[in-house]
GROMACS .gro file of C-alpha atoms in nm:
model
  364
    1MET     CA    1   2.492  -8.436   0.802
    2MET     CA    2   2.180  -8.667   0.872
    3THR     CA    3   1.912  -8.330   0.867
    4ASP     CA    4   2.028  -8.351   0.517
    5SER     CA    5   1.993  -8.637   0.434
    6ILE     CA    6   1.654  -8.654   0.602
    7MET     CA    7   1.548  -8.355   0.346
    8SER     CA    8   1.678  -8.449  -0.008
    9LYS     CA    9   1.532  -8.822   0.121
   10ALA     CA   10   1.240  -8.621   0.157
   11ALA     CA   11   1.240  -8.387  -0.157
   12THR     CA   12   1.311  -8.721  -0.374
   13MET     CA   13   0.968  -8.873  -0.300
   14GLU     CA   14   0.686  -8.933  -0.515
   15ILE     CA   15   0.357  -8.829  -0.467
   16PRO     CA   16   0.105  -9.003  -0.683
   17ILE     CA   17  -0.210  -8.956  -0.809
   18ASN     CA   18  -0.494  -9.143  -0.886
   19SER     CA   19  -0.735  -9.110  -1.119
   20ASN     CA   20  -1.019  -8.873  -0.907
   21GLY     CA   21  -0.730  -8.679  -0.777
   22ASP     CA   22  -0.639  -8.777  -0.503
   23THR     CA   23  -0.346  -8.862  -0.285
   24GLY     CA   24  -0.208  -9.224  -0.227
   25THR     CA   25  -0.054  -9.370   0.059
   26LEU     CA   26   0.201  -9.367   0.041
   27PRO     CA   27   0.406  -9.663   0.318
   28GLU     CA   28   0.528  -9.561   0.579
   29ASP     CA   29   0.905  -9.498   0.672
   30ASP     CA   30   1.000  -9.555   0.970
   31SER     CA   31   1.395  -9.356   0.966
   32LEU     CA   32   1.193  -9.086   0.834
   33GLU     CA   33   0.999  -9.041   1.170
   34GLN     CA   34   1.276  -9.135   1.368
   35ALA     CA   35   1.505  -8.877   1.188
   36ALA     CA   36   1.244  -8.663   1.218
   37LYS     CA   37   1.134  -8.665   1.560
   38LEU     CA   38   1.619  -8.673   1.661
   39GLN     CA   39   1.639  -8.314   1.542
   40TRP     CA   40   1.299  -8.224   1.702
   41SER     CA   41   1.495  -8.280   1.991
   42LEU     CA   42   1.802  -8.072   1.944
   43ASP     CA   43   1.681  -7.793   1.819
   44GLU     CA   44   1.441  -7.812   2.148
   45ARG     CA   45   1.749  -7.818   2.372
   46VAL     CA   46   1.924  -7.558   2.154
   47GLY     CA   47   1.664  -7.321   2.150
   48SER     CA   48   1.610  -7.342   2.524
   49SER     CA   49   2.044  -7.294   2.542
   50ARG     CA   50   1.948  -6.997   2.334
   51GLY     CA   51   1.698  -6.820   2.469
   52THR     CA   52   1.867  -6.856   2.815
   53ARG     CA   53   2.175  -6.615   2.680
   54ASP     CA   54   1.958  -6.366   2.532
   55LEU     CA   55   1.769  -6.284   2.838
   56GLN     CA   56   2.048  -6.273   3.089
   57GLN     CA   57   2.228  -6.070   2.795
   58VAL     CA   58   1.967  -5.858   2.832
   59MET     CA   59   1.894  -5.851   3.155
   60VAL     CA   60   2.247  -5.715   3.284
   61SER     CA   61   2.331  -5.444   2.936
   62GLY     CA   62   1.954  -5.382   2.897
   63PRO     CA   63   1.794  -5.325   2.541
   64ASN     CA   64   1.978  -5.094   2.281
   65LEU     CA   65   1.728  -4.843   2.221
   66ASN     CA   66   1.976  -4.712   1.942
   67GLU     CA   67   1.968  -5.021   1.721
   68THR     CA   68   1.601  -5.140   1.751
   69SER     CA   69   1.393  -5.288   1.534
   70ILE     CA   70   1.115  -5.445   1.475
   71VAL     CA   71   1.039  -5.764   1.366
   72SER     CA   72   0.799  -5.937   1.117
   73GLY     CA   73   0.721  -6.305   1.135
   74GLY     CA   74   0.681  -6.378   1.526
   75TYR     CA   75   1.030  -6.404   1.768
   76GLY     CA   76   1.339  -6.582   1.500
   77GLY     CA   77   1.258  -6.378   1.205
   78THR     CA   78   1.495  -6.466   0.950
   79ALA     CA   79   1.666  -6.118   0.903
   80GLU     CA   80   1.446  -6.102   0.590
   81GLY     CA   81   1.163  -5.979   0.822
   82ILE     CA   82   1.357  -5.671   0.998
   83ILE     CA   83   1.282  -5.316   0.957
   84PRO     CA   84   1.570  -5.023   1.042
   85THR     CA   85   1.430  -4.742   1.278
   86ASN     CA   86   1.597  -4.449   1.020
   87SER     CA   87   1.401  -4.593   0.716
   88ILE     CA   88   1.072  -4.549   0.989
   89LYS     CA   89   1.235  -4.154   1.041
   90GLY     CA   90   1.279  -4.128   0.679
   91SER     CA   91   0.954  -4.185   0.609
   92ASN     CA   92   0.802  -3.943   0.909
   93MET     CA   93   1.062  -3.707   0.782
   94HIS     CA   94   0.838  -3.717   0.429
   95HIS     CA   95   0.529  -3.713   0.564
   96SER     CA   96   0.642  -3.346   0.786
   97SER     CA   97   0.756  -3.201   0.474
   98SER     CA   98   0.398  -3.292   0.271
   99SER     CA   99   0.228  -3.184   0.635
  100SER     CA  100   0.473  -2.879   0.535
  101SER     CA  101   0.371  -2.803   0.131
  102MET     CA  102  -0.012  -2.892   0.281
  103THR     CA  103  -0.010  -2.624   0.474
  104ALA     CA  104   0.139  -2.357   0.220
  105GLU     CA  105  -0.088  -2.466  -0.008
  106GLU     CA  106  -0.385  -2.363   0.152
  107ALA     CA  107  -0.261  -2.078   0.284
  108THR     CA  108  -0.202  -1.958  -0.026
  109ARG     CA  109  -0.623  -2.095  -0.113
  110GLY     CA  110  -0.697  -1.871   0.176
  111VAL     CA  111  -0.558  -1.522  -0.002
  112ALA     CA  112  -0.694  -1.617  -0.293
  113VAL     CA  113  -1.035  -1.672  -0.207
  114GLU     CA  114  -0.999  -1.331   0.054
  115LYS     CA  115  -0.889  -1.136  -0.243
  116LEU     CA  116  -1.217  -1.316  -0.463
  117GLU     CA  117  -1.402  -1.155  -0.158
  118THR     CA  118  -1.246  -0.835  -0.153
  119VAL     CA  119  -1.329  -0.828  -0.559
  120LYS     CA  120  -1.715  -0.978  -0.494
  121LYS     CA  121  -1.768  -0.715  -0.261
  122TRP     CA  122  -1.590  -0.386  -0.434
  123GLY     CA  123  -1.771  -0.463  -0.775
  124LEU     CA  124  -2.129  -0.453  -0.556
  125ASN     CA  125  -2.050  -0.119  -0.393
  126THR     CA  126  -1.981  -0.015  -0.748
  127TYR     CA  127  -2.340  -0.143  -0.913
  128LYS     CA  128  -2.525  -0.039  -0.622
  129CYS     CA  129  -2.295   0.306  -0.634
  130THR     CA  130  -2.355   0.321  -1.020
  131LYS     CA  131  -2.715   0.284  -1.003
  132GLN     CA  132  -2.766   0.535  -0.715
  133MET     CA  133  -2.580   0.813  -0.899
  134LEU     CA  134  -2.818   0.676  -1.301
  135SER     CA  135  -3.066   0.760  -1.062
  136GLU     CA  136  -2.964   1.096  -0.936
  137ARG     CA  137  -2.903   1.164  -1.248
  138PHE     CA  138  -3.253   1.108  -1.407
  139GLY     CA  139  -3.468   1.269  -1.157
  140ARG     CA  140  -3.561   0.863  -1.031
  141GLY     CA  141  -3.418   0.917  -0.659
  142SER     CA  142  -3.326   1.007  -0.392
  143ARG     CA  143  -3.012   1.241  -0.215
  144THR     CA  144  -2.872   1.302   0.099
  145VAL     CA  145  -2.878   1.666   0.080
  146ASP     CA  146  -2.667   1.935   0.339
  147LEU     CA  147  -2.718   2.245   0.178
  148GLU     CA  148  -2.540   2.506   0.416
  149LEU     CA  149  -2.259   2.284   0.409
  150GLU     CA  150  -2.343   2.247   0.041
  151ALA     CA  151  -2.311   2.564  -0.042
  152GLN     CA  152  -1.989   2.657   0.163
  153ILE     CA  153  -1.849   2.371  -0.054
  154GLU     CA  154  -1.891   2.608  -0.410
  155VAL     CA  155  -1.814   2.914  -0.239
  156LEU     CA  156  -1.470   2.662  -0.122
  157ARG     CA  157  -1.448   2.587  -0.522
  158ASP     CA  158  -1.467   2.930  -0.638
  159THR     CA  159  -1.245   3.138  -0.456
  160LYS     CA  160  -1.008   2.818  -0.529
  161ARG     CA  161  -1.094   2.917  -0.972
  162LYS     CA  162  -1.086   3.295  -0.832
  163TYR     CA  163  -0.722   3.212  -0.651
  164GLU     CA  164  -0.599   3.050  -0.908
  165ASN     CA  165  -0.668   3.275  -1.162
  166VAL     CA  166  -0.464   3.527  -0.930
  167LEU     CA  167  -0.143   3.281  -0.934
  168ARG     CA  168  -0.115   3.295  -1.304
  169LEU     CA  169  -0.133   3.658  -1.343
  170ALA     CA  170   0.118   3.689  -1.045
  171ARG     CA  171   0.365   3.469  -1.241
  172ALA     CA  172   0.285   3.619  -1.592
  173LEU     CA  173   0.366   3.950  -1.405
  174THR     CA  174   0.642   3.786  -1.247
  175ASN     CA  175   0.865   3.668  -1.614
  176HIS     CA  176   0.794   4.015  -1.790
  177PHE     CA  177   0.956   4.160  -1.443
  178TYR     CA  178   1.237   3.977  -1.443
  179ASN     CA  179   1.334   4.036  -1.804
  180MET     CA  180   1.294   4.382  -1.743
  181VAL     CA  181   1.511   4.352  -1.553
  182GLN     CA  182   1.778   4.181  -1.697
  183THR     CA  183   1.739   4.394  -2.023
  184GLN     CA  184   1.807   4.646  -1.757
  185HIS     CA  185   2.117   4.512  -1.578
  186ALA     CA  186   2.209   4.444  -1.989
  187LEU     CA  187   2.173   4.814  -2.075
  188GLY     CA  188   2.339   4.922  -1.772
  189ASP     CA  189   2.712   4.748  -1.889
  190THR     CA  190   2.615   4.855  -2.238
  191PHE     CA  191   2.597   5.198  -2.118
  192ALA     CA  192   2.919   5.190  -1.887
  193ASP     CA  193   3.110   5.062  -2.197
  194LEU     CA  194   3.002   5.291  -2.438
  195SER     CA  195   3.058   5.542  -2.195
  196GLN     CA  196   3.429   5.423  -2.146
  197LYS     CA  197   3.505   5.459  -2.531
  198SER     CA  198   3.265   5.737  -2.593
  199PRO     CA  199   3.476   6.077  -2.461
  200GLU     CA  200   3.305   6.305  -2.560
  201LEU     CA  201   2.908   6.117  -2.370
  202ARG     CA  202   3.115   5.950  -2.163
  203ASP     CA  203   2.880   6.161  -1.880
  204GLU     CA  204   2.613   6.113  -1.961
  205PHE     CA  205   2.644   5.767  -2.114
  206GLY     CA  206   2.790   5.768  -1.721
  207TYR     CA  207   2.400   5.833  -1.546
  208ASN     CA  208   2.231   5.688  -1.757
  209ALA     CA  209   2.470   5.306  -1.599
  210GLU     CA  210   2.393   5.410  -1.320
  211THR     CA  211   2.036   5.466  -1.337
  212GLN     CA  212   2.001   5.081  -1.544
  213LYS     CA  213   2.208   4.967  -1.262
  214LEU     CA  214   1.998   5.098  -0.998
  215LEU     CA  215   1.662   5.024  -1.080
  216CYS     CA  216   1.825   4.739  -1.126
  217LYS     CA  217   1.894   4.664  -0.820
  218ASN     CA  218   1.552   4.723  -0.730
  219GLY     CA  219   1.412   4.529  -0.975
  220GLU     CA  220   1.579   4.230  -0.790
  221THR     CA  221   1.426   4.342  -0.442
  222LEU     CA  222   1.139   4.379  -0.579
  223LEU     CA  223   1.167   4.013  -0.789
  224GLY     CA  224   1.156   3.871  -0.468
  225ALA     CA  225   0.864   4.050  -0.308
  226ILE     CA  226   0.699   3.866  -0.570
  227ASN     CA  227   0.793   3.523  -0.571
  228PHE     CA  228   0.744   3.480  -0.202
  229PHE     CA  229   0.336   3.662  -0.308
  230VAL     CA  230   0.363   3.401  -0.513
  231SER     CA  231   0.461   3.096  -0.310
  232SER     CA  232   0.203   3.195  -0.087
  233ILE     CA  233  -0.095   3.144  -0.316
  234ASN     CA  234   0.074   2.840  -0.495
  235THR     CA  235   0.094   2.670  -0.061
  236LEU     CA  236  -0.256   2.815  -0.044
  237VAL     CA  237  -0.490   2.678  -0.342
  238ASN     CA  238  -0.257   2.453  -0.448
  239LYS     CA  239  -0.203   2.298  -0.071
  240THR     CA  240  -0.399   2.386   0.154
  241MET     CA  241  -0.709   2.423  -0.046
  242GLU     CA  242  -0.624   2.157  -0.257
  243ASP     CA  243  -0.618   1.857  -0.010
  244THR     CA  244  -0.925   2.000   0.191
  245LEU     CA  245  -1.064   1.958  -0.230
  246MET     CA  246  -0.965   1.582  -0.089
  247THR     CA  247  -1.138   1.551   0.261
  248ILE     CA  248  -1.498   1.685  -0.008
  249LYS     CA  249  -1.414   1.461  -0.249
  250MET     CA  250  -1.443   1.157  -0.034
  251TYR     CA  251  -1.751   1.343   0.163
  252GLU     CA  252  -1.946   1.329  -0.195
  253ASN     CA  253  -1.814   0.975  -0.227
  254ALA     CA  254  -1.964   0.863   0.127
  255ARG     CA  255  -2.243   1.014   0.004
  256LEU     CA  256  -2.373   0.878  -0.241
  257GLU     CA  257  -2.280   0.514  -0.070
  258PHE     CA  258  -2.463   0.593   0.231
  259ASP     CA  259  -2.804   0.661  -0.020
  260ALA     CA  260  -2.715   0.369  -0.227
  261TYR     CA  261  -2.757   0.189   0.082
  262ARG     CA  262  -3.020   0.351   0.177
  263SER     CA  263  -3.233   0.279  -0.145
  264ASP     CA  264  -3.144  -0.075  -0.099
  265LEU     CA  265  -3.267  -0.108   0.274
  266GLU     CA  266  -3.612   0.076   0.164
  267GLU     CA  267  -3.657  -0.180  -0.129
  268LEU     CA  268  -3.599  -0.457   0.076
  269SER     CA  269  -3.835  -0.297   0.366
  270LEU     CA  270  -4.088  -0.315   0.136
  271GLY     CA  271  -4.077  -0.663  -0.003
  272PRO     CA  272  -4.195  -1.001   0.191
  273ARG     CA  273  -4.110  -1.129   0.553
  274ASP     CA  274  -4.002  -1.423   0.488
  275ALA     CA  275  -3.728  -1.583   0.707
  276VAL     CA  276  -3.493  -1.531   0.413
  277ALA     CA  277  -3.633  -1.142   0.317
  278MET     CA  278  -3.526  -1.081   0.692
  279ALA     CA  279  -3.178  -1.218   0.678
  280ARG     CA  280  -3.110  -0.951   0.413
  281ILE     CA  281  -3.260  -0.694   0.552
  282ASP     CA  282  -3.089  -0.711   0.880
  283ALA     CA  283  -2.747  -0.797   0.547
  284ALA     CA  284  -2.876  -0.442   0.477
  285GLN     CA  285  -2.944  -0.275   0.821
  286GLN     CA  286  -2.577  -0.322   0.938
  287GLN     CA  287  -2.450  -0.175   0.584
  288TYR     CA  288  -2.675   0.109   0.582
  289GLN     CA  289  -2.566   0.177   0.969
  290ILE     CA  290  -2.201   0.099   0.870
  291HIS     CA  291  -2.219   0.406   0.566
  292LYS     CA  292  -2.438   0.624   0.761
  293ASP     CA  293  -2.130   0.666   1.058
  294LYS     CA  294  -1.836   0.731   0.749
  295TYR     CA  295  -2.065   0.948   0.617
  296GLU     CA  296  -2.091   1.176   0.904
  297ARG     CA  297  -1.790   1.132   1.010
  298LEU     CA  298  -1.666   1.319   0.695
  299ARG     CA  299  -1.911   1.551   0.666
  300SER     CA  300  -1.796   1.642   1.022
  301ASP     CA  301  -1.408   1.707   0.946
  302VAL     CA  302  -1.545   1.871   0.604
  303THR     CA  303  -1.747   2.117   0.838
  304ILE     CA  304  -1.454   2.208   1.039
  305LYS     CA  305  -1.220   2.196   0.751
  306LEU     CA  306  -1.337   2.469   0.560
  307LYS     CA  307  -1.349   2.668   0.885
  308PHE     CA  308  -0.989   2.695   0.947
  309LEU     CA  309  -0.854   2.696   0.544
  310GLU     CA  310  -1.119   2.998   0.591
  311GLU     CA  311  -0.912   3.146   0.887
  312ASN     CA  312  -0.616   3.067   0.729
  313LYS     CA  313  -0.737   3.238   0.338
  314VAL     CA  314  -0.782   3.525   0.512
  315LYS     CA  315  -0.455   3.593   0.783
  316VAL     CA  316  -0.246   3.500   0.481
  317MET     CA  317  -0.356   3.733   0.232
  318HIS     CA  318  -0.376   3.944   0.433
  319LYS     CA  319   0.009   3.913   0.457
  320GLN     CA  320   0.014   3.851   0.153
  321LEU     CA  321  -0.113   4.128  -0.038
  322LEU     CA  322  -0.038   4.416   0.241
  323LEU     CA  323   0.334   4.302   0.057
  324PHE     CA  324   0.213   4.334  -0.204
  325HIS     CA  325   0.069   4.651  -0.195
  326ASN     CA  326   0.435   4.817  -0.015
  327ALA     CA  327   0.673   4.663  -0.237
  328ILE     CA  328   0.492   4.756  -0.559
  329SER     CA  329   0.415   5.105  -0.455
  330ALA     CA  330   0.819   5.114  -0.308
  331TYR     CA  331   0.949   5.022  -0.638
  332PHE     CA  332   0.741   5.279  -0.876
  333ALA     CA  333   0.795   5.527  -0.603
  334GLY     CA  334   1.187   5.517  -0.622
  335ASN     CA  335   1.192   5.404  -0.230
  336GLN     CA  336   1.477   5.251  -0.187
  337GLN     CA  337   1.548   5.199   0.147
  338GLN     CA  338   1.102   5.163   0.127
  339LEU     CA  339   1.131   4.843  -0.020
  340GLU     CA  340   1.403   4.730   0.132
  341GLN     CA  341   1.210   4.830   0.487
  342THR     CA  342   0.912   4.646   0.407
  343LEU     CA  343   1.163   4.273   0.235
  344LYS     CA  344   1.283   4.311   0.635
  345GLN     CA  345   0.941   4.371   0.762
  346PHE     CA  346   0.862   4.004   0.604
  347ASN     CA  347   1.197   3.854   0.617
  348ILE     CA  348   1.228   3.746   0.321
  349LYS     CA  349   1.612   3.688   0.267
  350LEU     CA  350   1.703   3.754  -0.134
  351ARG     CA  351   1.958   3.513  -0.300
  352PRO     CA  352   2.292   3.689  -0.401
  353PRO     CA  353   2.357   3.647  -0.853
  354GLY     CA  354   2.419   3.344  -1.001
  355ALA     CA  355   2.293   3.122  -0.658
  356ASP     CA  356   2.045   2.948  -0.863
  357LYS     CA  357   2.343   2.787  -1.070
  358PRO     CA  358   2.529   2.473  -1.046
  359SER     CA  359   2.853   2.529  -0.919
  360TRP     CA  360   3.110   2.414  -1.114
  361LEU     CA  361   3.202   2.130  -0.854
  362GLU     CA  362   2.801   1.953  -0.952
  363GLU     CA  363   2.820   2.058  -1.338
  364GLN     CA  364   3.127   1.792  -1.286
   0.00000   0.00000   0.00000
């Protein structure tokens, strides 16, 4: 109550100000001074006793770390200066999420830079190779030539063209012969039907029906041999030879790149020898060595594949040409036993009639 009266009295006091803006002297109020001293002594007693109790509680129970607070404004401040620790945790979580987002952005930026560098290298390599190709075409640039290997490659390409022609003709023969066999089969069925309906020509129609059925059976056997021949030639031309030609194409691209970087190195070597030029020459020398190693490796691969292809071609064609000759000769000689023996010799199994047609379950 005393404190309230003092505060109210202090609030109602007027502070006179003179014309110069200075505060005027106030008469001393003894009651106000005595009341202030009394309030000060009471606060010291209450504060010391309260501090003693808080210290004893902390020493007995220990600090509560789960409810730790940070006091702003010194010990004994008001509650407005207390910052809960959960707000600090939330700010840390926000900081960690922002850090992870920054890391993702840096990773994305790194991928973009890497792709840009790849496109840059590809563009530079394409420019050098195009320049080298045009120089060779117009007779201004030099190219690396392996005469022996180039001759073997040209022979392979010519052989492939001729074998493709053989494959085309063999497929045409297969189609024509298949149509002839189907015609013989239909003719045999017609003769057999007429044999039943024409008593006066029963024997004649019957003989012809049996002959056409026998020719049809032998024709199907020959078709099996020709199909095996066509399949083997197709594998040799469109798989084995094509694989070797793909390696040859890679070798030719490597040769062009090698000559492009070789020409680039030669041009730089003829230029000035300052620090910048020497750095460019060192970089060109490294690229030259890389493409030289690639070119020599692919040249070795092509040489090995050409050798194995030649051996495989001789082996395959020896077997297939023997099969084709024996099957054709036996068929047109009317030697059914030799024709069947030829198929057994080359392990050729004929498909039963109607094997190519889907079953009724597959049609559903």
